[in-house]
Amino acid sequence: MSAATLFLNASEVVTCAGPGRARVGREMADAAVRSGVAVAVQDGLIAAVGDERELRARYRKAAEVDCAQGVLTPAFVDSHTHAIFGAPRAAEHELRASGLDYMEIARRGGGIHASVRDLRARSEDALYELALPRLLALSATGVGTVEVKSGYGLTLEDEVKSLRVVARLQATLPLRLVPTFLGAHEIPLEHRGSSASRREYVEQVVHDMIPLVAREGLAQFCDVFCETGVYSVEESRAILTAARQHGLGLKLHADELTACGGAELAAELRATSADHLAAVSDDGVRALAGAGTVATLLPATMLFLGKARQAPARALIDAGVPLALATDFNPGTSPTLSFPLVLTLAVSQLRLSVAEALVAGTVNGAAALGLAHETGQLAPGFSADLALFHARDHRELPYWLGARLCERVWIRGKPCP
Ligand code: NIG
Ligand code: FE
């Protein structure tokens, strides 16, 4: 057993302590914030959360971290990113401002297609060098666990190349990374010519890519961009059913821009998460309730695309659907590396309470990755994944719009670089 470390002198400790599963309804409204408590960490796990004097007496030889009256929280879980890409797509941002729509840009060969051309031309080493500082920057805002999708390769070789980059990043970084295979992120341009060619690509995803990715342990989840003009509900069902047969967990980009039955499909398949949902229908909300699927909301995406609409967060909570929050970090629709910005948008745009936003960014984010038994809360037995913020009151975390309040992050008890 290694020596313990005591985190002392925090003005508040946001523990989110409770069951190691997704929180629903009123449970989301309680982030279990405590004052005057210390946190003891041993062997990479939370050993105790309790009265400062008591823990000082119990862990007399412990190393100490002075939280200097800051706010200590569970490190955030960013359960939806597309961090493996090459160049930014700044020109498209301006094109949208001039009136061109996201899907229209894609129809003209831009959007995801532009990132695909770019990624295919880059080496694994080059992609690794680009992704490393991005993940460090994201982590520095308070994040300890990041889901990372492939999806800009769209050939067996280029999807595997992307997932190998994630594996190399995991070998270098103390962050916990969760790789997701998103070979069905777009229909590659070379397969858009005819329905036979399109079918051929879906067959490749199902018969070649998924078996290989699963066999080599390159991904834990499989995701599909189910959207009008991209993958249909039937295609998405075929791909995710194959993924499940190969032991992958299921995620779905569902009802981001149009209500096309994505939420219903995610519920039918009992997917771990249904993500986006800005256009989800009432039927979709009803389907998700009771399916055990986490609704992962990505408010930065709608903001960046200049859309007035956001996912119906309150209706989802009222229906008993657990909400998670994530950045959706990607070069097209959400080029942000700030998790606290997402918390701000969750309060101002999705109208969550601060406690709901914090629970969505920690425990429920972990649940969206099947990790709620391991991370997302400061309670004995959970991984010692913590973030310290320069603030007195936890409500300041979403309040200081665009500020950099995070001072330090620890994963499994070890400080992140
Ligand atoms: O989550 N919608 C699909 N995927 C991303 C956007 C990807 C891109 O435009 O490069 C999203 O918004
Ligand atoms: Fe996405």
Short mmCIF file of C-alpha atoms and ligand atoms in Angstrom, two decimals:
data_model
loop_
_atom_site.label_atom_id
_atom_site.label_comp_id
_atom_site.label_asym_id
_atom_site.label_seq_id
_atom_site.Cartn_x
_atom_site.Cartn_y
_atom_site.Cartn_z
CA MET A 1 0.00 0.00 0.00
CA SER A 2 1.46 3.38 -0.99
CA ALA A 3 1.42 6.50 1.20
CA ALA A 4 -1.82 8.43 1.22
CA THR A 5 -2.37 11.97 -0.05
CA LEU A 6 -4.76 14.35 1.68
CA PHE A 7 -6.53 17.10 -0.24
CA LEU A 8 -7.08 19.82 2.37
CA ASN A 9 -8.49 23.31 2.68
CA ALA A 10 -11.00 23.28 -0.19
CA SER A 11 -13.80 25.83 0.19
CA GLU A 12 -16.17 23.26 -1.31
CA VAL A 13 -15.89 19.66 -2.41
CA VAL A 14 -18.37 18.68 -5.12
CA THR A 15 -18.57 14.94 -4.43
CA CYS A 16 -21.48 13.79 -6.64
CA ALA A 17 -21.42 10.86 -4.19
CA GLY A 18 -24.16 8.30 -4.62
CA PRO A 19 -24.90 5.19 -6.62
CA GLY A 20 -22.36 4.19 -9.27
CA ARG A 21 -24.86 4.51 -12.10
CA ALA A 22 -26.52 7.20 -14.20
CA ARG A 23 -28.60 9.64 -12.13
CA VAL A 24 -32.14 10.41 -13.25
CA GLY A 25 -34.83 12.97 -12.46
CA ARG A 26 -34.45 14.57 -9.02
CA GLU A 27 -31.23 12.65 -8.42
CA MET A 28 -29.57 14.90 -11.00
CA ALA A 29 -30.41 17.94 -8.88
CA ASP A 30 -28.04 16.91 -6.08
CA ALA A 31 -24.30 17.22 -6.66
CA ALA A 32 -23.64 16.45 -2.96
CA VAL A 33 -21.52 19.57 -2.34
CA ARG A 34 -19.75 19.61 1.03
CA SER A 35 -17.73 22.18 2.96
CA GLY A 36 -15.06 21.60 5.60
CA VAL A 37 -14.19 18.18 4.28
CA ALA A 38 -10.92 16.66 3.11
CA VAL A 39 -10.37 13.90 0.56
CA ALA A 40 -7.92 11.06 1.22
CA VAL A 41 -6.40 9.27 -1.77
CA GLN A 42 -4.49 6.01 -1.64
CA ASP A 43 -3.28 3.65 -4.36
CA GLY A 44 -5.04 5.68 -7.03
CA LEU A 45 -8.42 5.45 -5.35
CA ILE A 46 -10.49 7.70 -3.12
CA ALA A 47 -9.98 6.26 0.36
CA ALA A 48 -12.18 8.65 2.36
CA VAL A 49 -14.09 11.94 2.21
CA GLY A 50 -14.70 13.43 5.61
CA ASP A 51 -14.01 15.90 8.37
CA GLU A 52 -10.57 17.52 7.92
CA ARG A 53 -9.38 16.99 11.50
CA GLU A 54 -10.53 13.42 11.55
CA LEU A 55 -8.77 12.57 8.31
CA ARG A 56 -5.57 14.36 9.40
CA ALA A 57 -5.57 12.17 12.51
CA ARG A 58 -6.29 9.02 10.52
CA TYR A 59 -3.68 9.69 7.78
CA ARG A 60 -0.87 11.17 9.87
CA LYS A 61 1.91 10.38 7.42
CA ALA A 62 0.02 11.50 4.32
CA ALA A 63 1.39 13.93 1.76
CA GLU A 64 -0.75 17.06 1.57
CA VAL A 65 -2.27 19.05 -1.26
CA ASP A 66 -3.41 22.51 -0.19
CA CYS A 67 -6.54 23.36 -2.16
CA ALA A 68 -6.15 27.02 -1.09
CA GLN A 69 -9.91 27.54 -0.64
CA GLY A 70 -10.61 26.45 -4.20
CA VAL A 71 -13.38 24.11 -5.37
CA LEU A 72 -12.52 20.42 -5.71
CA THR A 73 -14.64 18.27 -8.06
CA PRO A 74 -14.55 14.86 -9.72
CA ALA A 75 -12.56 15.30 -12.96
CA PHE A 76 -15.03 15.81 -15.81
CA VAL A 77 -15.86 13.04 -18.24
CA ASP A 78 -16.00 14.25 -21.85
CA SER A 79 -17.94 11.37 -23.37
CA HIS A 80 -18.12 12.58 -27.00
CA THR A 81 -15.19 13.94 -29.04
CA HIS A 82 -13.82 13.61 -32.56
CA ALA A 83 -10.26 14.58 -31.59
CA ILE A 84 -8.41 12.72 -34.34
CA PHE A 85 -8.38 15.04 -37.33
CA GLY A 86 -5.92 17.13 -39.31
CA ALA A 87 -6.61 20.73 -40.29
CA PRO A 88 -9.26 23.03 -38.85
CA ARG A 89 -12.18 24.03 -41.12
CA ALA A 90 -12.34 27.75 -40.36
CA ALA A 91 -13.51 28.70 -43.86
CA GLU A 92 -16.75 26.74 -43.37
CA HIS A 93 -17.53 28.74 -40.24
CA GLU A 94 -17.56 31.91 -42.31
CA LEU A 95 -19.50 30.24 -45.15
CA ARG A 96 -22.28 29.35 -42.72
CA ALA A 97 -22.40 32.95 -41.56
CA SER A 98 -23.01 33.94 -45.16
CA GLY A 99 -26.04 31.64 -45.27
CA LEU A 100 -24.73 28.25 -46.43
CA ASP A 101 -26.10 25.42 -44.32
CA TYR A 102 -23.98 22.61 -42.71
CA MET A 103 -25.56 19.90 -44.86
CA GLU A 104 -25.27 22.00 -48.02
CA ILE A 105 -21.53 22.38 -47.40
CA ALA A 106 -21.34 18.57 -47.06
CA ARG A 107 -23.30 18.08 -50.31
CA ARG A 108 -20.67 20.22 -52.05
CA GLY A 109 -17.92 17.89 -50.83
CA GLY A 110 -16.88 19.95 -47.80
CA GLY A 111 -17.71 19.26 -44.16
CA ILE A 112 -16.76 15.77 -42.99
CA HIS A 113 -15.57 14.96 -46.55
CA ALA A 114 -12.95 17.71 -46.33
CA SER A 115 -11.60 16.28 -43.07
CA VAL A 116 -11.58 12.81 -44.63
CA ARG A 117 -9.42 13.92 -47.60
CA ASP A 118 -7.10 15.63 -45.16
CA LEU A 119 -6.78 12.74 -42.69
CA ARG A 120 -6.16 10.16 -45.40
CA ALA A 121 -3.13 12.15 -46.53
CA ARG A 122 -1.55 12.26 -43.07
CA SER A 123 0.61 9.68 -41.32
CA GLU A 124 -0.19 8.12 -37.98
CA ASP A 125 2.75 10.03 -36.48
CA ALA A 126 1.47 13.35 -37.81
CA LEU A 127 -2.03 12.71 -36.43
CA TYR A 128 -0.58 11.76 -33.07
CA GLU A 129 1.42 15.01 -32.90
CA LEU A 130 -1.74 17.00 -33.65
CA ALA A 131 -3.99 15.19 -31.18
CA LEU A 132 -1.62 15.19 -28.19
CA PRO A 133 -1.71 18.94 -27.42
CA ARG A 134 -5.45 19.02 -28.07
CA LEU A 135 -6.13 16.40 -25.42
CA LEU A 136 -3.76 18.10 -23.00
CA ALA A 137 -5.57 21.40 -23.51
CA LEU A 138 -8.96 19.76 -22.95
CA SER A 139 -7.72 18.00 -19.83
CA ALA A 140 -6.33 21.26 -18.45
CA THR A 141 -9.90 22.59 -18.25
CA GLY A 142 -10.76 19.89 -15.70
CA VAL A 143 -11.24 16.72 -17.75
CA GLY A 144 -9.96 13.29 -16.66
CA THR A 145 -11.67 10.91 -19.10
CA VAL A 146 -12.17 11.49 -22.82
CA GLU A 147 -14.01 9.42 -25.39
CA VAL A 148 -12.29 9.73 -28.78
CA LYS A 149 -13.92 8.69 -32.06
CA SER A 150 -12.43 7.73 -35.38
CA GLY A 151 -14.57 8.71 -38.36
CA TYR A 152 -12.47 10.86 -40.67
CA GLY A 153 -10.82 7.88 -42.37
CA LEU A 154 -13.74 5.95 -43.88
CA THR A 155 -11.50 3.18 -45.23
CA LEU A 156 -10.37 0.18 -43.23
CA GLU A 157 -6.81 1.42 -43.30
CA ASP A 158 -7.57 5.01 -42.33
CA GLU A 159 -10.03 4.11 -39.59
CA VAL A 160 -7.49 1.70 -38.09
CA LYS A 161 -4.82 4.41 -38.40
CA SER A 162 -7.03 6.81 -36.42
CA LEU A 163 -7.75 4.25 -33.69
CA ARG A 164 -4.05 3.38 -33.42
CA VAL A 165 -3.40 7.06 -32.73
CA VAL A 166 -5.85 6.83 -29.81
CA ALA A 167 -4.02 3.74 -28.51
CA ARG A 168 -0.69 5.56 -28.69
CA LEU A 169 -2.14 8.59 -26.92
CA GLN A 170 -3.45 6.29 -24.20
CA ALA A 171 0.03 4.82 -23.78
CA THR A 172 1.52 8.32 -23.30
CA LEU A 173 -1.11 10.28 -21.41
CA PRO A 174 -2.33 9.75 -17.85
CA LEU A 175 -5.84 10.65 -19.05
CA ARG A 176 -8.35 7.80 -19.36
CA LEU A 177 -9.24 7.50 -23.05
CA VAL A 178 -12.17 5.54 -24.44
CA PRO A 179 -11.86 4.76 -28.18
CA THR A 180 -14.98 4.62 -30.38
CA PHE A 181 -15.15 3.32 -33.95
CA LEU A 182 -17.16 5.71 -36.15
CA GLY A 183 -16.52 4.24 -39.60
CA ALA A 184 -20.13 5.23 -40.39
CA HIS A 185 -19.59 8.97 -39.89
CA GLU A 186 -20.38 9.79 -43.53
CA ILE A 187 -20.94 7.89 -46.76
CA PRO A 188 -17.50 8.28 -48.39
CA LEU A 189 -17.73 10.33 -51.60
CA GLU A 190 -16.42 7.39 -53.63
CA HIS A 191 -19.46 5.37 -52.45
CA ARG A 192 -22.11 8.03 -53.00
CA GLY A 193 -22.53 7.36 -56.74
CA SER A 194 -25.16 4.61 -56.56
CA SER A 195 -27.21 2.73 -54.01
CA ALA A 196 -25.18 -0.41 -54.81
CA SER A 197 -21.93 1.38 -54.02
CA ARG A 198 -23.42 2.83 -50.85
CA ARG A 199 -24.52 -0.66 -49.78
CA GLU A 200 -21.03 -1.89 -50.51
CA TYR A 201 -19.58 0.57 -47.98
CA VAL A 202 -22.08 -0.44 -45.29
CA GLU A 203 -21.10 -4.07 -45.99
CA GLN A 204 -17.44 -3.14 -45.54
CA VAL A 205 -18.19 -1.51 -42.21
CA VAL A 206 -20.18 -4.55 -41.06
CA HIS A 207 -18.06 -7.39 -42.45
CA ASP A 208 -14.52 -5.98 -42.52
CA MET A 209 -14.06 -3.00 -40.25
CA ILE A 210 -16.12 -3.94 -37.17
CA PRO A 211 -14.68 -7.49 -36.87
CA LEU A 212 -11.11 -6.21 -37.22
CA VAL A 213 -11.53 -3.28 -34.84
CA ALA A 214 -13.14 -5.57 -32.24
CA ARG A 215 -10.61 -8.36 -32.69
CA GLU A 216 -7.65 -6.00 -32.25
CA GLY A 217 -9.24 -4.28 -29.26
CA LEU A 218 -9.02 -0.91 -31.03
CA ALA A 219 -12.40 0.38 -29.84
CA GLN A 220 -14.80 -0.09 -26.94
CA PHE A 221 -17.81 1.47 -28.68
CA CYS A 222 -19.27 1.76 -32.15
CA ASP A 223 -21.13 4.91 -33.21
CA VAL A 224 -23.08 5.90 -36.37
CA PHE A 225 -24.12 9.33 -37.70
CA CYS A 226 -27.83 8.55 -38.16
CA GLU A 227 -29.23 11.58 -40.01
CA THR A 228 -31.31 12.49 -43.03
CA GLY A 229 -28.86 12.42 -45.95
CA VAL A 230 -26.26 10.42 -44.03
CA TYR A 231 -27.02 6.96 -42.53
CA SER A 232 -30.64 5.85 -42.47
CA VAL A 233 -32.23 4.16 -39.46
CA GLU A 234 -32.06 0.79 -41.28
CA GLU A 235 -28.36 1.17 -42.11
CA SER A 236 -27.61 2.35 -38.58
CA ARG A 237 -29.47 -0.64 -37.14
CA ALA A 238 -27.50 -3.08 -39.32
CA ILE A 239 -24.16 -1.52 -38.33
CA LEU A 240 -24.89 -1.33 -34.61
CA THR A 241 -26.32 -4.85 -34.53
CA ALA A 242 -23.07 -6.15 -36.03
CA ALA A 243 -21.07 -4.08 -33.55
CA ARG A 244 -22.97 -5.61 -30.66
CA GLN A 245 -22.37 -9.12 -32.01
CA HIS A 246 -18.65 -8.33 -31.90
CA GLY A 247 -18.82 -7.16 -28.30
CA LEU A 248 -18.70 -3.40 -28.85
CA GLY A 249 -20.83 -1.00 -26.82
CA LEU A 250 -23.31 1.13 -28.79
CA LYS A 251 -23.59 4.88 -29.29
CA LEU A 252 -25.56 6.87 -31.83
CA HIS A 253 -25.45 10.39 -33.28
CA ALA A 254 -29.23 10.70 -33.06
CA ASP A 255 -31.60 13.44 -34.21
CA GLU A 256 -28.93 16.13 -34.38
CA LEU A 257 -30.43 18.15 -37.23
CA THR A 258 -33.69 16.33 -38.10
CA ALA A 259 -36.00 14.02 -36.16
CA CYS A 260 -35.35 10.89 -38.19
CA GLY A 261 -35.96 8.19 -35.59
CA GLY A 262 -32.45 8.08 -34.13
CA ALA A 263 -33.57 8.27 -30.50
CA GLU A 264 -36.12 5.51 -31.12
CA LEU A 265 -33.39 3.32 -32.64
CA ALA A 266 -30.97 3.99 -29.77
CA ALA A 267 -33.74 3.00 -27.33
CA GLU A 268 -34.68 -0.11 -29.33
CA LEU A 269 -31.06 -1.28 -29.27
CA ARG A 270 -30.61 -0.24 -25.63
CA ALA A 271 -27.58 1.78 -26.71
CA THR A 272 -25.31 3.07 -23.96
CA SER A 273 -25.91 6.62 -25.20
CA ALA A 274 -27.89 8.63 -27.75
CA ASP A 275 -26.03 11.82 -28.55
CA HIS A 276 -27.08 15.32 -29.77
CA LEU A 277 -30.93 15.02 -29.80
CA ALA A 278 -31.43 18.70 -30.65
CA ALA A 279 -34.24 17.68 -33.02
CA VAL A 280 -35.61 14.70 -31.04
CA SER A 281 -39.39 14.20 -31.30
CA ASP A 282 -41.77 13.66 -28.37
CA ASP A 283 -41.92 10.00 -29.40
CA GLY A 284 -38.14 9.87 -29.29
CA VAL A 285 -38.11 11.27 -25.75
CA ARG A 286 -40.73 8.73 -24.70
CA ALA A 287 -38.74 5.90 -26.28
CA LEU A 288 -35.56 6.88 -24.44
CA ALA A 289 -37.38 6.94 -21.09
CA GLY A 290 -37.01 3.51 -19.62
CA ALA A 291 -34.43 2.30 -22.16
CA GLY A 292 -31.55 2.96 -19.79
CA THR A 293 -29.85 4.96 -22.56
CA VAL A 294 -27.97 8.11 -21.52
CA ALA A 295 -28.88 11.23 -23.53
CA THR A 296 -25.61 13.04 -24.21
CA LEU A 297 -26.29 16.69 -24.97
CA LEU A 298 -23.77 18.82 -26.87
CA PRO A 299 -24.87 22.44 -26.55
CA ALA A 300 -21.64 23.91 -27.98
CA THR A 301 -22.47 22.31 -31.33
CA MET A 302 -25.80 24.06 -31.80
CA LEU A 303 -24.28 27.32 -30.59
CA PHE A 304 -21.35 27.08 -33.02
CA LEU A 305 -23.62 26.15 -35.94
CA GLY A 306 -25.62 29.29 -35.19
CA LYS A 307 -28.82 27.37 -34.52
CA ALA A 308 -31.39 28.78 -32.13
CA ARG A 309 -32.58 25.30 -31.17
CA GLN A 310 -31.12 23.17 -28.37
CA ALA A 311 -32.03 19.68 -27.17
CA PRO A 312 -35.13 19.57 -24.90
CA ALA A 313 -33.11 18.98 -21.74
CA ARG A 314 -35.93 19.58 -19.26
CA ALA A 315 -38.37 17.31 -21.10
CA LEU A 316 -35.73 14.57 -21.11
CA ILE A 317 -35.05 14.95 -17.37
CA ASP A 318 -38.79 15.05 -16.60
CA ALA A 319 -39.24 11.85 -18.62
CA GLY A 320 -36.59 10.18 -16.46
CA VAL A 321 -33.81 10.08 -19.08
CA PRO A 322 -30.32 10.57 -17.60
CA LEU A 323 -28.45 13.49 -19.21
CA ALA A 324 -24.72 13.72 -19.86
CA LEU A 325 -22.86 16.72 -21.32
CA ALA A 326 -19.89 16.65 -23.68
CA THR A 327 -17.89 19.00 -25.90
CA ASP A 328 -18.35 17.13 -29.23
CA PHE A 329 -14.88 18.55 -29.95
CA ASN A 330 -14.47 18.36 -33.76
CA PRO A 331 -13.26 20.59 -36.61
CA GLY A 332 -16.69 21.15 -38.18
CA THR A 333 -19.33 21.84 -35.59
CA SER A 334 -17.63 22.24 -32.22
CA PRO A 335 -14.01 23.36 -32.23
CA THR A 336 -13.90 23.92 -28.48
CA LEU A 337 -11.48 22.41 -25.99
CA SER A 338 -13.24 23.85 -22.95
CA PHE A 339 -15.41 21.60 -20.81
CA PRO A 340 -16.47 24.48 -18.50
CA LEU A 341 -17.84 26.33 -21.55
CA VAL A 342 -20.19 23.37 -22.04
CA LEU A 343 -21.27 23.71 -18.39
CA THR A 344 -22.00 27.40 -19.00
CA LEU A 345 -24.13 26.56 -22.05
CA ALA A 346 -25.89 23.81 -20.13
CA VAL A 347 -27.11 26.39 -17.62
CA SER A 348 -27.75 29.32 -20.00
CA GLN A 349 -29.05 27.42 -23.04
CA LEU A 350 -30.32 24.06 -21.77
CA ARG A 351 -31.56 25.67 -18.53
CA LEU A 352 -30.10 23.06 -16.23
CA SER A 353 -29.37 23.89 -12.62
CA VAL A 354 -25.67 24.02 -11.74
CA ALA A 355 -26.00 20.74 -9.83
CA GLU A 356 -27.65 19.08 -12.84
CA ALA A 357 -24.89 20.32 -15.12
CA LEU A 358 -22.18 19.06 -12.75
CA VAL A 359 -23.81 15.64 -12.41
CA ALA A 360 -24.22 15.48 -16.20
CA GLY A 361 -20.53 16.33 -16.66
CA THR A 362 -19.26 13.74 -14.17
CA VAL A 363 -21.29 10.69 -13.05
CA ASN A 364 -23.60 10.68 -16.06
CA GLY A 365 -20.72 11.25 -18.49
CA ALA A 366 -19.07 8.22 -16.92
CA ALA A 367 -22.33 6.27 -17.37
CA ALA A 368 -22.34 7.26 -21.05
CA LEU A 369 -19.07 5.31 -21.29
CA GLY A 370 -20.08 2.41 -19.05
CA LEU A 371 -17.69 3.74 -16.36
CA ALA A 372 -20.06 4.97 -13.64
CA HIS A 373 -18.79 2.28 -11.26
CA GLU A 374 -15.23 3.60 -11.66
CA THR A 375 -15.12 7.39 -12.07
CA GLY A 376 -17.31 10.52 -11.90
CA GLN A 377 -17.67 10.86 -8.14
CA LEU A 378 -15.54 11.50 -5.05
CA ALA A 379 -16.50 8.57 -2.85
CA PRO A 380 -14.52 5.70 -1.33
CA GLY A 381 -13.48 3.07 -3.86
CA PHE A 382 -13.79 5.29 -6.94
CA SER A 383 -10.78 6.26 -9.05
CA ALA A 384 -9.00 9.32 -7.64
CA ASP A 385 -9.85 11.54 -10.63
CA LEU A 386 -10.07 15.10 -9.32
CA ALA A 387 -10.00 18.67 -10.59
CA LEU A 388 -9.22 21.80 -8.57
CA PHE A 389 -10.68 25.17 -9.57
CA HIS A 390 -9.79 28.72 -8.61
CA ALA A 391 -13.25 29.59 -7.25
CA ARG A 392 -14.97 29.78 -3.87
CA ASP A 393 -18.39 28.55 -4.87
CA HIS A 394 -19.15 25.66 -7.25
CA ARG A 395 -21.70 27.85 -9.03
CA GLU A 396 -18.76 29.89 -10.35
CA LEU A 397 -17.66 27.00 -12.56
CA PRO A 398 -20.35 27.61 -15.20
CA TYR A 399 -20.55 31.31 -14.32
CA TRP A 400 -17.20 32.72 -15.48
CA LEU A 401 -17.93 32.56 -19.21
CA GLY A 402 -14.87 31.38 -21.11
CA ALA A 403 -12.54 31.67 -18.09
CA ARG A 404 -9.75 29.28 -17.23
CA LEU A 405 -10.40 28.38 -13.63
CA CYS A 406 -8.94 24.88 -13.50
CA GLU A 407 -5.64 24.77 -11.65
CA ARG A 408 -4.84 21.10 -11.63
CA VAL A 409 -6.19 17.68 -12.58
CA TRP A 410 -5.31 14.31 -11.01
CA ILE A 411 -6.05 10.97 -12.65
CA ARG A 412 -5.82 7.82 -10.54
CA GLY A 413 -4.25 10.03 -7.88
CA LYS A 414 -1.44 11.26 -10.17
CA PRO A 415 -1.21 14.89 -11.24
CA CYS A 416 -1.76 15.42 -14.96
CA PRO A 417 1.02 17.28 -16.77
O1 NIG B 1 -21.06 15.50 -33.92
N1 NIG B 1 -22.54 15.13 -36.78
C1 NIG B 1 -21.57 14.45 -37.04
N2 NIG B 1 -20.37 14.58 -36.50
C2 NIG B 1 -19.90 15.77 -35.89
C3 NIG B 1 -19.50 16.78 -36.89
C4 NIG B 1 -18.36 16.32 -37.66
C5 NIG B 1 -17.81 17.33 -38.60
O2 NIG B 1 -18.50 18.23 -39.10
O3 NIG B 1 -16.61 17.18 -38.86
C6 NIG B 1 -20.88 16.25 -34.86
O4 NIG B 1 -21.45 17.34 -34.96
FE FE B 2 -20.26 14.18 -32.75
#
